JSON list of C-alpha atoms in Angstrom, two decimals:
[
{"chain": "A", "resi": 75, "resn": "MET", "atom": "CA", "xyz": [-8.33, -13.99, 21.22]},
{"chain": "A", "resi": 76, "resn": "ILE", "atom": "CA", "xyz": [-7.42, -10.43, 20.21]},
{"chain": "A", "resi": 77, "resn": "GLU", "atom": "CA", "xyz": [-4.31, -10.52, 22.40]},
{"chain": "A", "resi": 78, "resn": "TRP", "atom": "CA", "xyz": [-3.26, -13.78, 20.73]},
{"chain": "A", "resi": 79, "resn": "LEU", "atom": "CA", "xyz": [-3.74, -12.27, 17.24]},
{"chain": "A", "resi": 80, "resn": "GLU", "atom": "CA", "xyz": [-1.76, -9.18, 18.24]},
{"chain": "A", "resi": 81, "resn": "HIS", "atom": "CA", "xyz": [1.01, -11.40, 19.60]},
{"chain": "A", "resi": 82, "resn": "ILE", "atom": "CA", "xyz": [1.16, -13.36, 16.33]},
{"chain": "A", "resi": 83, "resn": "ASP", "atom": "CA", "xyz": [1.16, -10.09, 14.36]},
{"chain": "A", "resi": 84, "resn": "GLN", "atom": "CA", "xyz": [4.02, -8.72, 16.49]},
{"chain": "A", "resi": 85, "resn": "GLN", "atom": "CA", "xyz": [6.07, -11.91, 16.16]},
{"chain": "A", "resi": 86, "resn": "LEU", "atom": "CA", "xyz": [5.56, -12.02, 12.39]},
{"chain": "A", "resi": 87, "resn": "PHE", "atom": "CA", "xyz": [6.45, -8.33, 12.22]},
{"chain": "A", "resi": 88, "resn": "LEU", "atom": "CA", "xyz": [9.68, -8.86, 14.18]},
{"chain": "A", "resi": 89, "resn": "PHE", "atom": "CA", "xyz": [10.61, -11.78, 11.92]},
{"chain": "A", "resi": 90, "resn": "LEU", "atom": "CA", "xyz": [9.92, -9.85, 8.69]},
{"chain": "A", "resi": 91, "resn": "ASN", "atom": "CA", "xyz": [11.49, -6.62, 9.95]},
{"chain": "A", "resi": 92, "resn": "GLY", "atom": "CA", "xyz": [14.52, -8.67, 10.99]},
{"chain": "A", "resi": 93, "resn": "LEU", "atom": "CA", "xyz": [15.16, -9.71, 7.39]},
{"chain": "A", "resi": 94, "resn": "HIS", "atom": "CA", "xyz": [17.22, -6.63, 6.62]},
{"chain": "A", "resi": 95, "resn": "SER", "atom": "CA", "xyz": [20.59, -5.84, 5.15]},
{"chain": "A", "resi": 96, "resn": "PRO", "atom": "CA", "xyz": [22.59, -2.72, 4.35]},
{"chain": "A", "resi": 97, "resn": "PHE", "atom": "CA", "xyz": [21.99, -3.41, 0.66]},
{"chain": "A", "resi": 98, "resn": "PHE", "atom": "CA", "xyz": [18.18, -3.39, 0.98]},
{"chain": "A", "resi": 99, "resn": "ASP", "atom": "CA", "xyz": [17.90, -0.50, 3.46]},
{"chain": "A", "resi": 100, "resn": "PRO", "atom": "CA", "xyz": [17.99, 2.29, 0.84]},
{"chain": "A", "resi": 101, "resn": "ILE", "atom": "CA", "xyz": [15.91, 0.25, -1.62]},
{"chain": "A", "resi": 102, "resn": "MET", "atom": "CA", "xyz": [13.11, -0.24, 0.90]},
{"chain": "A", "resi": 103, "resn": "TYR", "atom": "CA", "xyz": [13.37, 3.32, 2.15]},
{"chain": "A", "resi": 104, "resn": "TYR", "atom": "CA", "xyz": [12.88, 4.75, -1.33]},
{"chain": "A", "resi": 105, "resn": "ALA", "atom": "CA", "xyz": [10.29, 2.13, -2.34]},
{"chain": "A", "resi": 106, "resn": "SER", "atom": "CA", "xyz": [7.99, 3.83, 0.18]},
{"chain": "A", "resi": 107, "resn": "LYS", "atom": "CA", "xyz": [8.43, 7.23, -1.44]},
{"chain": "A", "resi": 108, "resn": "PHE", "atom": "CA", "xyz": [5.62, 8.25, -3.79]},
{"chain": "A", "resi": 109, "resn": "TYR", "atom": "CA", "xyz": [7.88, 9.87, -6.39]},
{"chain": "A", "resi": 110, "resn": "ILE", "atom": "CA", "xyz": [9.69, 6.56, -6.99]},
{"chain": "A", "resi": 111, "resn": "SER", "atom": "CA", "xyz": [6.38, 5.14, -8.28]},
{"chain": "A", "resi": 112, "resn": "LEU", "atom": "CA", "xyz": [5.77, 8.03, -10.69]},
{"chain": "A", "resi": 113, "resn": "PRO", "atom": "CA", "xyz": [7.46, 6.43, -13.74]},
{"chain": "A", "resi": 114, "resn": "LEU", "atom": "CA", "xyz": [5.33, 3.30, -13.33]},
{"chain": "A", "resi": 115, "resn": "TYR", "atom": "CA", "xyz": [2.16, 5.37, -12.90]},
{"chain": "A", "resi": 116, "resn": "ALA", "atom": "CA", "xyz": [3.09, 7.51, -15.90]},
{"chain": "A", "resi": 117, "resn": "TYR", "atom": "CA", "xyz": [3.61, 4.37, -17.99]},
{"chain": "A", "resi": 118, "resn": "ILE", "atom": "CA", "xyz": [0.16, 3.08, -16.98]},
{"chain": "A", "resi": 119, "resn": "ILE", "atom": "CA", "xyz": [-1.46, 6.42, -17.84]},
{"chain": "A", "resi": 120, "resn": "ILE", "atom": "CA", "xyz": [0.32, 6.58, -21.20]},
{"chain": "A", "resi": 121, "resn": "THR", "atom": "CA", "xyz": [-0.77, 3.00, -21.92]},
{"chain": "A", "resi": 122, "resn": "LEU", "atom": "CA", "xyz": [-4.32, 3.96, -21.00]},
{"chain": "A", "resi": 123, "resn": "TYR", "atom": "CA", "xyz": [-4.34, 6.85, -23.45]},
{"chain": "A", "resi": 124, "resn": "ARG", "atom": "CA", "xyz": [-2.77, 4.70, -26.18]},
{"chain": "A", "resi": 125, "resn": "THR", "atom": "CA", "xyz": [-5.27, 1.87, -25.84]},
{"chain": "A", "resi": 126, "resn": "LYS", "atom": "CA", "xyz": [-8.50, 3.79, -25.18]},
{"chain": "A", "resi": 127, "resn": "SER", "atom": "CA", "xyz": [-10.23, 6.74, -26.77]},
{"chain": "A", "resi": 128, "resn": "ILE", "atom": "CA", "xyz": [-9.42, 10.15, -25.30]},
{"chain": "A", "resi": 129, "resn": "LYS", "atom": "CA", "xyz": [-12.87, 10.32, -23.70]},
{"chain": "A", "resi": 130, "resn": "GLN", "atom": "CA", "xyz": [-12.60, 6.82, -22.19]},
{"chain": "A", "resi": 131, "resn": "ALA", "atom": "CA", "xyz": [-9.02, 7.35, -21.04]},
{"chain": "A", "resi": 132, "resn": "THR", "atom": "CA", "xyz": [-9.88, 10.65, -19.38]},
{"chain": "A", "resi": 133, "resn": "LEU", "atom": "CA", "xyz": [-12.86, 9.13, -17.60]},
{"chain": "A", "resi": 134, "resn": "ILE", "atom": "CA", "xyz": [-10.83, 6.11, -16.48]},
{"chain": "A", "resi": 135, "resn": "PHE", "atom": "CA", "xyz": [-7.93, 8.33, -15.36]},
{"chain": "A", "resi": 136, "resn": "THR", "atom": "CA", "xyz": [-10.35, 10.47, -13.32]},
{"chain": "A", "resi": 137, "resn": "LEU", "atom": "CA", "xyz": [-11.87, 7.35, -11.73]},
{"chain": "A", "resi": 138, "resn": "MET", "atom": "CA", "xyz": [-8.39, 6.01, -11.02]},
{"chain": "A", "resi": 139, "resn": "ILE", "atom": "CA", "xyz": [-7.49, 9.20, -9.15]},
{"chain": "A", "resi": 140, "resn": "LEU", "atom": "CA", "xyz": [-10.81, 9.05, -7.29]},
{"chain": "A", "resi": 141, "resn": "CYS", "atom": "CA", "xyz": [-10.19, 5.41, -6.40]},
{"chain": "A", "resi": 142, "resn": "VAL", "atom": "CA", "xyz": [-6.75, 6.09, -4.91]},
{"chain": "A", "resi": 143, "resn": "ALA", "atom": "CA", "xyz": [-8.03, 9.22, -3.15]},
{"chain": "A", "resi": 144, "resn": "LEU", "atom": "CA", "xyz": [-10.86, 7.20, -1.60]},
{"chain": "A", "resi": 145, "resn": "ALA", "atom": "CA", "xyz": [-8.42, 4.51, -0.51]},
{"chain": "A", "resi": 146, "resn": "ASP", "atom": "CA", "xyz": [-6.26, 7.16, 1.14]},
{"chain": "A", "resi": 147, "resn": "ILE", "atom": "CA", "xyz": [-9.14, 8.95, 2.85]},
{"chain": "A", "resi": 148, "resn": "ILE", "atom": "CA", "xyz": [-10.87, 5.75, 4.00]},
{"chain": "A", "resi": 149, "resn": "SER", "atom": "CA", "xyz": [-7.64, 4.22, 5.31]},
{"chain": "A", "resi": 150, "resn": "VAL", "atom": "CA", "xyz": [-7.15, 7.26, 7.53]},
{"chain": "A", "resi": 151, "resn": "ALA", "atom": "CA", "xyz": [-10.68, 8.38, 8.49]},
{"chain": "A", "resi": 152, "resn": "TRP", "atom": "CA", "xyz": [-12.37, 4.98, 8.78]},
{"chain": "A", "resi": 153, "resn": "PHE", "atom": "CA", "xyz": [-9.45, 2.99, 10.15]},
{"chain": "A", "resi": 154, "resn": "LYS", "atom": "CA", "xyz": [-6.44, 4.86, 11.59]},
{"chain": "A", "resi": 155, "resn": "GLU", "atom": "CA", "xyz": [-8.57, 7.48, 13.32]},
{"chain": "A", "resi": 156, "resn": "VAL", "atom": "CA", "xyz": [-11.04, 4.86, 14.58]},
{"chain": "A", "resi": 157, "resn": "PHE", "atom": "CA", "xyz": [-8.83, 1.98, 15.73]},
{"chain": "A", "resi": 158, "resn": "LEU", "atom": "CA", "xyz": [-5.95, 4.16, 17.00]},
{"chain": "A", "resi": 159, "resn": "ARG", "atom": "CA", "xyz": [-3.53, 1.22, 16.83]},
{"chain": "A", "resi": 160, "resn": "TYR", "atom": "CA", "xyz": [0.01, 2.35, 17.42]},
{"chain": "A", "resi": 161, "resn": "ARG", "atom": "CA", "xyz": [2.54, 1.57, 14.76]},
{"chain": "A", "resi": 162, "resn": "PRO", "atom": "CA", "xyz": [5.27, -0.86, 15.82]},
{"chain": "A", "resi": 163, "resn": "SER", "atom": "CA", "xyz": [7.69, 2.09, 15.65]},
{"chain": "A", "resi": 164, "resn": "HIS", "atom": "CA", "xyz": [5.66, 3.74, 18.44]},
{"chain": "A", "resi": 165, "resn": "ASN", "atom": "CA", "xyz": [5.35, 0.60, 20.55]},
{"chain": "A", "resi": 166, "resn": "LEU", "atom": "CA", "xyz": [7.83, 1.18, 23.37]},
{"chain": "A", "resi": 167, "resn": "GLU", "atom": "CA", "xyz": [8.10, -2.55, 24.12]},
{"chain": "A", "resi": 168, "resn": "LEU", "atom": "CA", "xyz": [9.09, -3.37, 20.53]},
{"chain": "A", "resi": 169, "resn": "GLN", "atom": "CA", "xyz": [11.30, -0.37, 19.70]},
{"chain": "A", "resi": 170, "resn": "PRO", "atom": "CA", "xyz": [14.56, -1.96, 20.93]},
{"chain": "A", "resi": 171, "resn": "TYR", "atom": "CA", "xyz": [14.03, -4.90, 18.56]},
{"chain": "A", "resi": 172, "resn": "ILE", "atom": "CA", "xyz": [13.02, -2.97, 15.46]},
{"chain": "A", "resi": 173, "resn": "HIS", "atom": "CA", "xyz": [15.33, -2.24, 12.56]},
{"chain": "A", "resi": 174, "resn": "PHE", "atom": "CA", "xyz": [14.79, 1.37, 11.49]},
{"chain": "A", "resi": 175, "resn": "VAL", "atom": "CA", "xyz": [16.14, 2.98, 8.32]},
{"chain": "A", "resi": 176, "resn": "LYS", "atom": "CA", "xyz": [17.22, 6.63, 8.52]},
{"chain": "A", "resi": 177, "resn": "HIS", "atom": "CA", "xyz": [15.43, 6.93, 11.88]},
{"chain": "A", "resi": 178, "resn": "TYR", "atom": "CA", "xyz": [12.09, 6.95, 10.02]},
{"chain": "A", "resi": 179, "resn": "LYS", "atom": "CA", "xyz": [9.18, 6.09, 12.33]},
{"chain": "A", "resi": 180, "resn": "GLY", "atom": "CA", "xyz": [6.07, 7.31, 10.51]},
{"chain": "A", "resi": 181, "resn": "GLY", "atom": "CA", "xyz": [2.96, 8.77, 12.10]},
{"chain": "A", "resi": 182, "resn": "THR", "atom": "CA", "xyz": [1.44, 7.60, 15.35]},
{"chain": "A", "resi": 183, "resn": "TYR", "atom": "CA", "xyz": [-1.23, 5.18, 14.13]},
{"chain": "A", "resi": 184, "resn": "GLY", "atom": "CA", "xyz": [-0.88, 2.48, 11.52]},
{"chain": "A", "resi": 185, "resn": "PHE", "atom": "CA", "xyz": [-4.02, 0.37, 11.08]},
{"chain": "A", "resi": 186, "resn": "VAL", "atom": "CA", "xyz": [-4.53, 0.24, 8.11]},
{"chain": "A", "resi": 187, "resn": "SER", "atom": "CA", "xyz": [-1.57, 1.10, 5.93]},
{"chain": "A", "resi": 188, "resn": "SER", "atom": "CA", "xyz": [-2.40, 3.91, 3.51]},
{"chain": "A", "resi": 189, "resn": "HIS", "atom": "CA", "xyz": [0.58, 2.93, 1.33]},
{"chain": "A", "resi": 190, "resn": "ALA", "atom": "CA", "xyz": [-0.87, -0.57, 0.95]},
{"chain": "A", "resi": 191, "resn": "ALA", "atom": "CA", "xyz": [-4.41, 0.72, 0.38]},
{"chain": "A", "resi": 192, "resn": "ASN", "atom": "CA", "xyz": [-3.29, 3.24, -2.24]},
{"chain": "A", "resi": 193, "resn": "THR", "atom": "CA", "xyz": [-0.94, 0.98, -4.20]},
{"chain": "A", "resi": 194, "resn": "PHE", "atom": "CA", "xyz": [-3.37, -1.94, -4.23]},
{"chain": "A", "resi": 195, "resn": "ALA", "atom": "CA", "xyz": [-6.26, 0.36, -5.18]},
{"chain": "A", "resi": 196, "resn": "PHE", "atom": "CA", "xyz": [-4.22, 1.58, -8.16]},
{"chain": "A", "resi": 197, "resn": "ALA", "atom": "CA", "xyz": [-3.01, -1.91, -9.13]},
{"chain": "A", "resi": 198, "resn": "THR", "atom": "CA", "xyz": [-6.45, -3.49, -8.86]},
{"chain": "A", "resi": 199, "resn": "PHE", "atom": "CA", "xyz": [-8.21, -0.73, -10.79]},
{"chain": "A", "resi": 200, "resn": "ALA", "atom": "CA", "xyz": [-5.58, -0.71, -13.55]},
{"chain": "A", "resi": 201, "resn": "ALA", "atom": "CA", "xyz": [-5.66, -4.51, -13.77]},
{"chain": "A", "resi": 202, "resn": "PHE", "atom": "CA", "xyz": [-9.42, -4.53, -14.34]},
{"chain": "A", "resi": 203, "resn": "ILE", "atom": "CA", "xyz": [-9.28, -1.74, -16.89]},
{"chain": "A", "resi": 204, "resn": "LEU", "atom": "CA", "xyz": [-6.18, -2.64, -18.92]},
{"chain": "A", "resi": 205, "resn": "LYS", "atom": "CA", "xyz": [-6.60, -6.43, -18.82]},
{"chain": "A", "resi": 206, "resn": "ASN", "atom": "CA", "xyz": [-2.93, -7.02, -19.58]},
{"chain": "A", "resi": 207, "resn": "LYS", "atom": "CA", "xyz": [-1.23, -9.88, -17.72]},
{"chain": "A", "resi": 208, "resn": "THR", "atom": "CA", "xyz": [2.26, -8.38, -17.90]},
{"chain": "A", "resi": 209, "resn": "ILE", "atom": "CA", "xyz": [1.17, -4.96, -16.65]},
{"chain": "A", "resi": 210, "resn": "THR", "atom": "CA", "xyz": [-1.00, -6.57, -13.97]},
{"chain": "A", "resi": 211, "resn": "THR", "atom": "CA", "xyz": [1.91, -8.68, -12.74]},
{"chain": "A", "resi": 212, "resn": "ILE", "atom": "CA", "xyz": [4.24, -5.68, -12.63]},
{"chain": "A", "resi": 213, "resn": "LEU", "atom": "CA", "xyz": [1.66, -3.59, -10.76]},
{"chain": "A", "resi": 214, "resn": "PHE", "atom": "CA", "xyz": [0.98, -6.22, -8.12]},
{"chain": "A", "resi": 215, "resn": "VAL", "atom": "CA", "xyz": [4.67, -7.01, -7.64]},
{"chain": "A", "resi": 216, "resn": "TRP", "atom": "CA", "xyz": [5.32, -3.30, -7.21]},
{"chain": "A", "resi": 217, "resn": "ALA", "atom": "CA", "xyz": [2.39, -2.95, -4.78]},
{"chain": "A", "resi": 218, "resn": "GLY", "atom": "CA", "xyz": [3.78, -5.92, -2.86]},
{"chain": "A", "resi": 219, "resn": "ILE", "atom": "CA", "xyz": [7.25, -4.34, -2.66]},
{"chain": "A", "resi": 220, "resn": "VAL", "atom": "CA", "xyz": [5.85, -1.02, -1.46]},
{"chain": "A", "resi": 221, "resn": "THR", "atom": "CA", "xyz": [3.68, -2.85, 1.06]},
{"chain": "A", "resi": 222, "resn": "TYR", "atom": "CA", "xyz": [6.52, -5.01, 2.38]},
{"chain": "A", "resi": 223, "resn": "SER", "atom": "CA", "xyz": [8.75, -1.94, 2.62]},
{"chain": "A", "resi": 224, "resn": "ARG", "atom": "CA", "xyz": [6.41, -0.62, 5.32]},
{"chain": "A", "resi": 225, "resn": "ILE", "atom": "CA", "xyz": [7.14, -3.66, 7.49]},
{"chain": "A", "resi": 226, "resn": "TYR", "atom": "CA", "xyz": [10.84, -3.54, 6.60]},
{"chain": "A", "resi": 227, "resn": "LEU", "atom": "CA", "xyz": [11.00, 0.10, 7.73]},
{"chain": "A", "resi": 228, "resn": "GLY", "atom": "CA", "xyz": [9.35, -0.79, 11.04]},
{"chain": "A", "resi": 229, "resn": "VAL", "atom": "CA", "xyz": [6.24, 1.35, 10.59]},
{"chain": "A", "resi": 230, "resn": "HIS", "atom": "CA", "xyz": [3.52, -1.28, 9.99]},
{"chain": "A", "resi": 231, "resn": "TYR", "atom": "CA", "xyz": [2.53, -4.68, 11.26]},
{"chain": "A", "resi": 232, "resn": "PRO", "atom": "CA", "xyz": [1.66, -7.42, 8.75]},
{"chain": "A", "resi": 233, "resn": "ALA", "atom": "CA", "xyz": [-2.05, -7.02, 9.62]},
{"chain": "A", "resi": 234, "resn": "ASP", "atom": "CA", "xyz": [-1.81, -3.28, 8.84]},
{"chain": "A", "resi": 235, "resn": "VAL", "atom": "CA", "xyz": [-0.53, -3.86, 5.33]},
{"chain": "A", "resi": 236, "resn": "THR", "atom": "CA", "xyz": [-2.70, -6.91, 4.63]},
{"chain": "A", "resi": 237, "resn": "CYS", "atom": "CA", "xyz": [-5.87, -5.11, 5.64]},
{"chain": "A", "resi": 238, "resn": "GLY", "atom": "CA", "xyz": [-4.73, -1.96, 3.81]},
{"chain": "A", "resi": 239, "resn": "ALA", "atom": "CA", "xyz": [-4.22, -3.97, 0.62]},
{"chain": "A", "resi": 240, "resn": "LEU", "atom": "CA", "xyz": [-7.67, -5.52, 1.01]},
{"chain": "A", "resi": 241, "resn": "VAL", "atom": "CA", "xyz": [-9.27, -2.10, 1.60]},
{"chain": "A", "resi": 242, "resn": "GLY", "atom": "CA", "xyz": [-7.62, -0.69, -1.54]},
{"chain": "A", "resi": 243, "resn": "ALA", "atom": "CA", "xyz": [-8.52, -3.70, -3.68]},
{"chain": "A", "resi": 244, "resn": "PHE", "atom": "CA", "xyz": [-12.11, -3.68, -2.38]},
{"chain": "A", "resi": 245, "resn": "ILE", "atom": "CA", "xyz": [-12.54, 0.02, -3.18]},
{"chain": "A", "resi": 246, "resn": "SER", "atom": "CA", "xyz": [-11.30, -0.61, -6.73]},
{"chain": "A", "resi": 247, "resn": "ILE", "atom": "CA", "xyz": [-13.57, -3.59, -7.24]},
{"chain": "A", "resi": 248, "resn": "ILE", "atom": "CA", "xyz": [-16.57, -1.58, -6.04]},
{"chain": "A", "resi": 249, "resn": "MET", "atom": "CA", "xyz": [-15.53, 1.32, -8.28]},
{"chain": "A", "resi": 250, "resn": "VAL", "atom": "CA", "xyz": [-15.15, -0.92, -11.35]},
{"chain": "A", "resi": 251, "resn": "LEU", "atom": "CA", "xyz": [-18.43, -2.76, -10.69]},
{"chain": "A", "resi": 252, "resn": "GLY", "atom": "CA", "xyz": [-20.20, 0.55, -10.14]},
{"chain": "A", "resi": 253, "resn": "CYS", "atom": "CA", "xyz": [-19.11, 2.02, -13.45]},
{"chain": "A", "resi": 254, "resn": "PHE", "atom": "CA", "xyz": [-21.63, 1.74, -16.25]},
{"chain": "A", "resi": 255, "resn": "PHE", "atom": "CA", "xyz": [-19.33, 2.17, -19.20]},
{"chain": "A", "resi": 256, "resn": "LYS", "atom": "CA", "xyz": [-17.59, -0.31, -21.46]},
{"chain": "A", "resi": 257, "resn": "THR", "atom": "CA", "xyz": [-13.81, 0.01, -21.43]},
{"chain": "A", "resi": 258, "resn": "SER", "atom": "CA", "xyz": [-12.88, -2.71, -23.91]}
]
């Protein structure tokens, strides 16, 4: 059963990674870079401070950082370092069929994607706190683009990014449910 699931994951990866073009190569390469997300994150933080009291905004901002940090730490310590699943870029059987951008291959292990966990942790937490449909849509579209870019670049399987997104969202939901303050 596991071999069958891995085969499906590899075939889906090869299909999605194969949807590339010279136009999208730099877009997907830079979508994975943290600094590209900074204007969006800054906008969310500014919105937070404009719509909440200073005390609330500071507390929420601190929890947001904690949430993303937990997603990053858990995605590495509880998943990558436990499952030790090679990234597609380190799978010698797949390498000839993978489209790479700027020879980027990422680290050795990829389950789960920290990019997916972090961006979905941020998007989910901000969506619960800000309760704004437009901002929520933008955040989840952006998280989806960042997540897909990891497949596009050849460094994650679809299961890596899907499970990473679920880990990040779950951490945010637990964090929001565990908070005993009113943010509205």
